[in-house]
Amino acid sequence: MIGLKGTLNVIDNSGALLVECVNVLKNKVNNGWGSVGDEIVCVVKRARAISAAQQASATAVKVRRGDVRRAVIVRTAKAVRRPDGRLVKFDDNAAVLLNNKREMLGTRIGGVVSADLRMKGWGKIVSLAPKVV
Amino acid sequence: MKVEIDSFSGYRIYPSKGRLFVRGDSKIFRFATSKNESLFLQRKNPRKIAWTQVYRRMHKKGITEEVAKKRSRRTVKHQRGIVGADLASIIARRNQTAQARNEARQAAIAKAKSEKREKEKDKATNKPKAPRGPAGAPKISRQQMKGSKGGR
């Protein structure tokens, strides 16, 4: 249940650490909730420091603090129901940053992701993840 | 369909029951009921909660039917032949009666005696007569000794 002002950890190597949700894209209204596999618009609240050398490099996919990006939710602390009736919940909320074309910004994922992503069509993320539950 | 077990109490979790919790370190915990879940999150030790399987196993409750640790591990020794003597010859040797062994010994002694006598004869014909006299006497006596021992 991620909504406005909800914070998520970023688990890819795009450079951001913490993002804050600004809008949940599947809802036409502002007061909706996002769950695993939903796209959100978010603001980067904390990011990894980028050295000057890296700034000039070609692979400058690193995001900065204050950037507005899109992301997909991969873990929620609120339990999600599976088709067999099980409920799965994680310890924290996490997301993976995307660009406007639903492509990942980072290249690697560190941490476990929810298997519900596969059902919502994010197979690329699931395949990159080290562990899927 | 797989029936899981509860990570706290050891109860069985049937499909569509209970919850699955993934901790920050990616370790998975399954809970059958909110009671188990709540106690786990309060960081209670299941070993001290009297109704959990862990506690019951630790305090050996209700295990009288299955006697703990039946020791029936006796290794069976198999007779094996070795490089020098195959299994058949080992068994033959073992089953040889005392009489047979005695007879074999006698035969061996007689054989040795006859062989030695042959050797003496050869030596006598080859060597000159002088050393033969004194050499012959002790030799015969030794043979006699050997013979007496074997004859008994």
Coordinates of N, CA and C in Angstrom, one line a residue, chain A residues 79 81 84-91 111-112 131 133, chain B residues 15-16 18-24 26 28 30 37 41:
Chain A
A79 N 0.8 -7.1 3.3 CA 0.7 -8.5 2.7 C 0.0 -8.5 1.3
R81 N -1.8 -11.0 -1.6 CA -2.4 -12.3 -1.7 C -2.0 -13.0 -3.0
D84 N -3.0 -18.9 -4.7 CA -3.3 -20.1 -3.9 C -3.8 -19.7 -2.5
G85 N -4.0 -18.4 -2.3 CA -4.6 -18.0 -1.0 C -3.5 -17.5 0.0
R86 N -2.3 -17.7 -0.3 CA -1.2 -17.3 0.6 C -1.1 -15.8 0.7
L87 N -0.6 -15.4 1.8 CA -0.3 -14.0 2.0 C 1.2 -13.8 2.2
V88 N 1.8 -12.9 1.4 CA 3.3 -12.7 1.5 C 3.5 -11.3 1.8
K89 N 4.3 -11.1 2.9 CA 4.7 -9.7 3.2 C 6.2 -9.6 3.4
F90 N 6.8 -8.5 3.2 CA 8.2 -8.3 3.3 C 8.5 -7.4 4.5
D91 N 9.7 -7.1 4.8 CA 10.1 -6.3 5.9 C 10.1 -4.8 5.6
G111 N 18.9 -7.9 -3.8 CA 17.9 -8.2 -2.8 C 16.8 -9.0 -3.3
V112 N 15.9 -9.4 -2.5 CA 14.8 -10.3 -2.9 C 13.7 -9.4 -3.5
K131 N 17.1 -13.2 -5.9 CA 16.1 -14.1 -5.2 C 14.7 -13.6 -5.4
V133 N 10.7 -14.4 -4.2 CA 9.9 -15.1 -3.3 C 8.4 -14.9 -3.7
Chain B
P15 N -2.6 -25.2 2.5 CA -2.7 -24.1 1.5 C -3.8 -23.1 1.9
S16 N -3.5 -21.9 1.6 CA -4.5 -20.8 1.8 C -4.6 -20.4 3.2
G18 N -2.6 -19.0 6.8 CA -1.4 -18.4 7.4 C -0.7 -17.4 6.5
R19 N 0.4 -17.0 6.9 CA 1.1 -15.9 6.2 C 2.6 -16.3 6.0
L20 N 3.2 -15.7 5.0 CA 4.6 -15.9 4.8 C 5.3 -14.5 5.0
F21 N 6.3 -14.5 5.7 CA 7.0 -13.2 6.0 C 8.5 -13.3 5.5
V22 N 8.9 -12.4 4.7 CA 10.3 -12.3 4.2 C 11.0 -11.3 5.0
R23 N 12.0 -11.6 5.7 CA 12.7 -10.6 6.5 C 13.7 -9.9 5.7
G24 N 14.3 -8.8 6.2 CA 15.3 -8.0 5.5 C 16.4 -8.8 5.0
S26 N 16.3 -11.7 3.7 CA 15.8 -12.7 2.8 C 15.5 -14.0 3.4
I28 N 13.0 -16.6 5.1 CA 11.5 -16.8 5.0 C 11.0 -17.4 6.3
R30 N 7.3 -18.8 8.0 CA 5.9 -19.1 7.8 C 5.1 -19.2 9.1
E37 N 2.6 -15.5 14.7 CA 3.2 -14.3 14.1 C 3.5 -13.3 15.1
L41 N 7.2 -11.8 16.2 CA 7.6 -10.4 16.1 C 7.9 -9.8 17.4

